[in-house]
Coordinates of C-alpha atoms in Angstrom, one line a residue:
M733 CA -67.1 -1.3 -15.1
T734 CA -64.2 -2.2 -17.2
Q735 CA -64.7 0.9 -18.9
I736 CA -64.2 2.7 -15.9
S737 CA -61.4 0.8 -14.6
L738 CA -59.7 1.3 -18.0
T739 CA -60.2 4.9 -17.9
S740 CA -58.8 5.1 -14.3
L741 CA -55.8 3.2 -15.3
I742 CA -55.0 5.5 -18.3
L743 CA -55.6 8.7 -15.9
L744 CA -53.4 6.8 -13.4
A745 CA -50.7 6.3 -16.2
T746 CA -50.7 10.0 -17.2
R747 CA -49.8 11.3 -13.9
E748 CA -45.9 12.4 -13.0
E749 CA -45.7 9.8 -10.3
M750 CA -46.3 6.9 -12.1
H751 CA -42.4 6.5 -13.1
R752 CA -42.0 5.3 -9.6
V753 CA -44.4 2.2 -10.0
W754 CA -42.6 1.4 -13.5
G755 CA -39.1 2.2 -12.6
R756 CA -36.4 0.0 -11.1
F757 CA -37.1 -1.4 -7.6
D758 CA -33.3 -1.3 -6.9
H759 CA -33.1 2.4 -7.1
E760 CA -29.9 2.0 -8.9
R761 CA -28.8 3.8 -12.4
P762 CA -29.5 1.4 -15.4
G763 CA -26.3 0.1 -16.8
I764 CA -24.0 -3.0 -16.6
T765 CA -23.2 -4.0 -12.9
A766 CA -20.1 -5.9 -11.7
N767 CA -21.9 -9.3 -11.3
Q768 CA -23.4 -9.0 -14.9
W769 CA -19.4 -8.2 -16.2
L770 CA -18.6 -11.3 -14.0
I771 CA -21.3 -13.5 -15.6
V772 CA -20.2 -12.6 -19.3
V773 CA -16.4 -13.2 -18.6
G774 CA -17.4 -16.5 -17.0
V775 CA -19.5 -17.5 -19.8
I776 CA -16.6 -16.4 -22.3
A777 CA -14.0 -18.4 -20.4
C778 CA -16.1 -21.5 -20.0
L779 CA -16.3 -21.3 -24.1
L780 CA -12.6 -20.9 -24.4
L781 CA -12.1 -23.9 -22.1
T782 CA -14.2 -25.9 -23.8
T783 CA -12.8 -25.5 -27.1
L784 CA -9.4 -26.0 -25.9
I785 CA -10.3 -29.4 -24.6
Y786 CA -11.9 -30.0 -28.0
R787 CA -8.8 -29.0 -29.7
V788 CA -6.7 -31.2 -27.7
A789 CA -8.9 -34.3 -27.6
S790 CA -9.3 -34.2 -31.5
R791 CA -5.4 -33.6 -31.9
R792 CA -4.6 -36.5 -29.5
S793 CA -6.8 -38.8 -31.8
S794 CA -5.3 -37.8 -35.0
R795 CA -1.8 -38.5 -33.7
T796 CA -3.0 -42.0 -32.5
F797 CA -4.4 -43.2 -35.6
S798 CA -1.9 -44.4 -38.5
S799 CA -1.0 -42.3 -41.4
D800 CA 0.6 -42.7 -45.0
S801 CA 3.8 -41.1 -43.8
P802 CA 6.8 -43.1 -44.7
A803 CA 8.9 -41.0 -42.0
K804 CA 6.1 -41.3 -39.5
L805 CA 5.9 -45.2 -39.6
F806 CA 9.8 -45.0 -39.4
R807 CA 9.6 -43.1 -36.2
E808 CA 6.7 -45.3 -34.9
L809 CA 8.7 -48.3 -35.7
C810 CA 12.0 -46.9 -33.9
A811 CA 10.0 -45.8 -31.1
A812 CA 8.0 -49.4 -30.7
H813 CA 11.8 -51.1 -30.6
G814 CA 13.0 -48.5 -28.1
L815 CA 16.1 -47.4 -30.4
N816 CA 17.9 -44.2 -29.7
L817 CA 18.9 -41.2 -32.0
Y818 CA 22.1 -42.8 -33.0
S819 CA 20.5 -46.1 -34.2
R820 CA 17.9 -44.2 -36.2
R821 CA 20.5 -42.3 -37.9
L822 CA 22.5 -45.3 -38.7
L823 CA 19.3 -47.1 -40.1
K824 CA 18.6 -44.0 -42.1
R825 CA 22.1 -44.1 -43.7
L826 CA 21.8 -47.9 -44.2
A827 CA 18.5 -47.2 -46.1
Q828 CA 19.9 -44.4 -48.2
A829 CA 22.9 -46.7 -49.1
R830 CA 20.6 -49.2 -50.1
G831 CA 18.4 -47.3 -52.2
L832 CA 15.3 -47.9 -50.1
T833 CA 12.4 -45.9 -50.7
S834 CA 11.5 -46.1 -47.2
P835 CA 13.8 -46.7 -44.1
A836 CA 10.7 -48.7 -42.5
L837 CA 11.7 -51.7 -44.7
L838 CA 14.5 -52.5 -42.7
F839 CA 12.1 -53.4 -40.1
V840 CA 10.7 -56.1 -42.3
E841 CA 13.5 -57.2 -44.9
P842 CA 16.5 -58.5 -42.8
Q843 CA 18.6 -59.0 -45.9
H844 CA 19.4 -55.3 -45.9
F845 CA 21.5 -56.1 -42.9
D846 CA 23.8 -58.4 -44.7
T847 CA 27.5 -57.5 -43.9
H848 CA 28.9 -59.0 -46.8
N849 CA 28.0 -56.2 -49.4
F850 CA 27.9 -53.2 -47.3
P851 CA 28.8 -50.0 -48.8
A852 CA 32.2 -48.3 -48.2
E853 CA 30.5 -45.6 -45.9
L854 CA 28.9 -48.1 -43.5
K855 CA 31.9 -50.5 -43.2
S856 CA 33.0 -48.7 -39.8
S857 CA 29.5 -49.2 -38.4
A858 CA 29.5 -52.8 -39.3
T859 CA 29.4 -54.1 -35.7
E860 CA 26.5 -51.8 -35.0
L861 CA 24.5 -52.9 -37.7
R862 CA 25.1 -56.4 -36.7
Q863 CA 23.8 -55.5 -33.3
L864 CA 20.6 -53.6 -34.5
R865 CA 19.7 -56.6 -36.7
E866 CA 20.0 -58.9 -33.8
R867 CA 17.8 -56.5 -32.0
L868 CA 15.2 -56.3 -34.5
F869 CA 15.0 -59.8 -35.8
G870 CA 16.5 -61.8 -33.1

């Protein structure tokens, strides 16, 4: 009986009308529809959004960790003490006049603010430097 059913199936498959059975049930032409395009665009948008979120999160964590940059340390110390741009520039000028390797040393060594031996270019800013010393070291 299996041989009869197999033979009848082969004969049925060879008929011309068999494409109707094995064809598309929605009676549309083969190809990509608008819904399929929306799915592809949605998946790509999700991947891009995930990549963007990952990059922002990884960049934020690298900003919060300390580094070996003297300039970055100086900026962080100035921000922690709430110093404005004028005070930052004045501290950089003092560090340069004192020959310091890093202006961040001014935050831990108060003797650099000593007004007795100021360089000539900083004599006019002596009062501002005294105020900065009071602000930083109390």
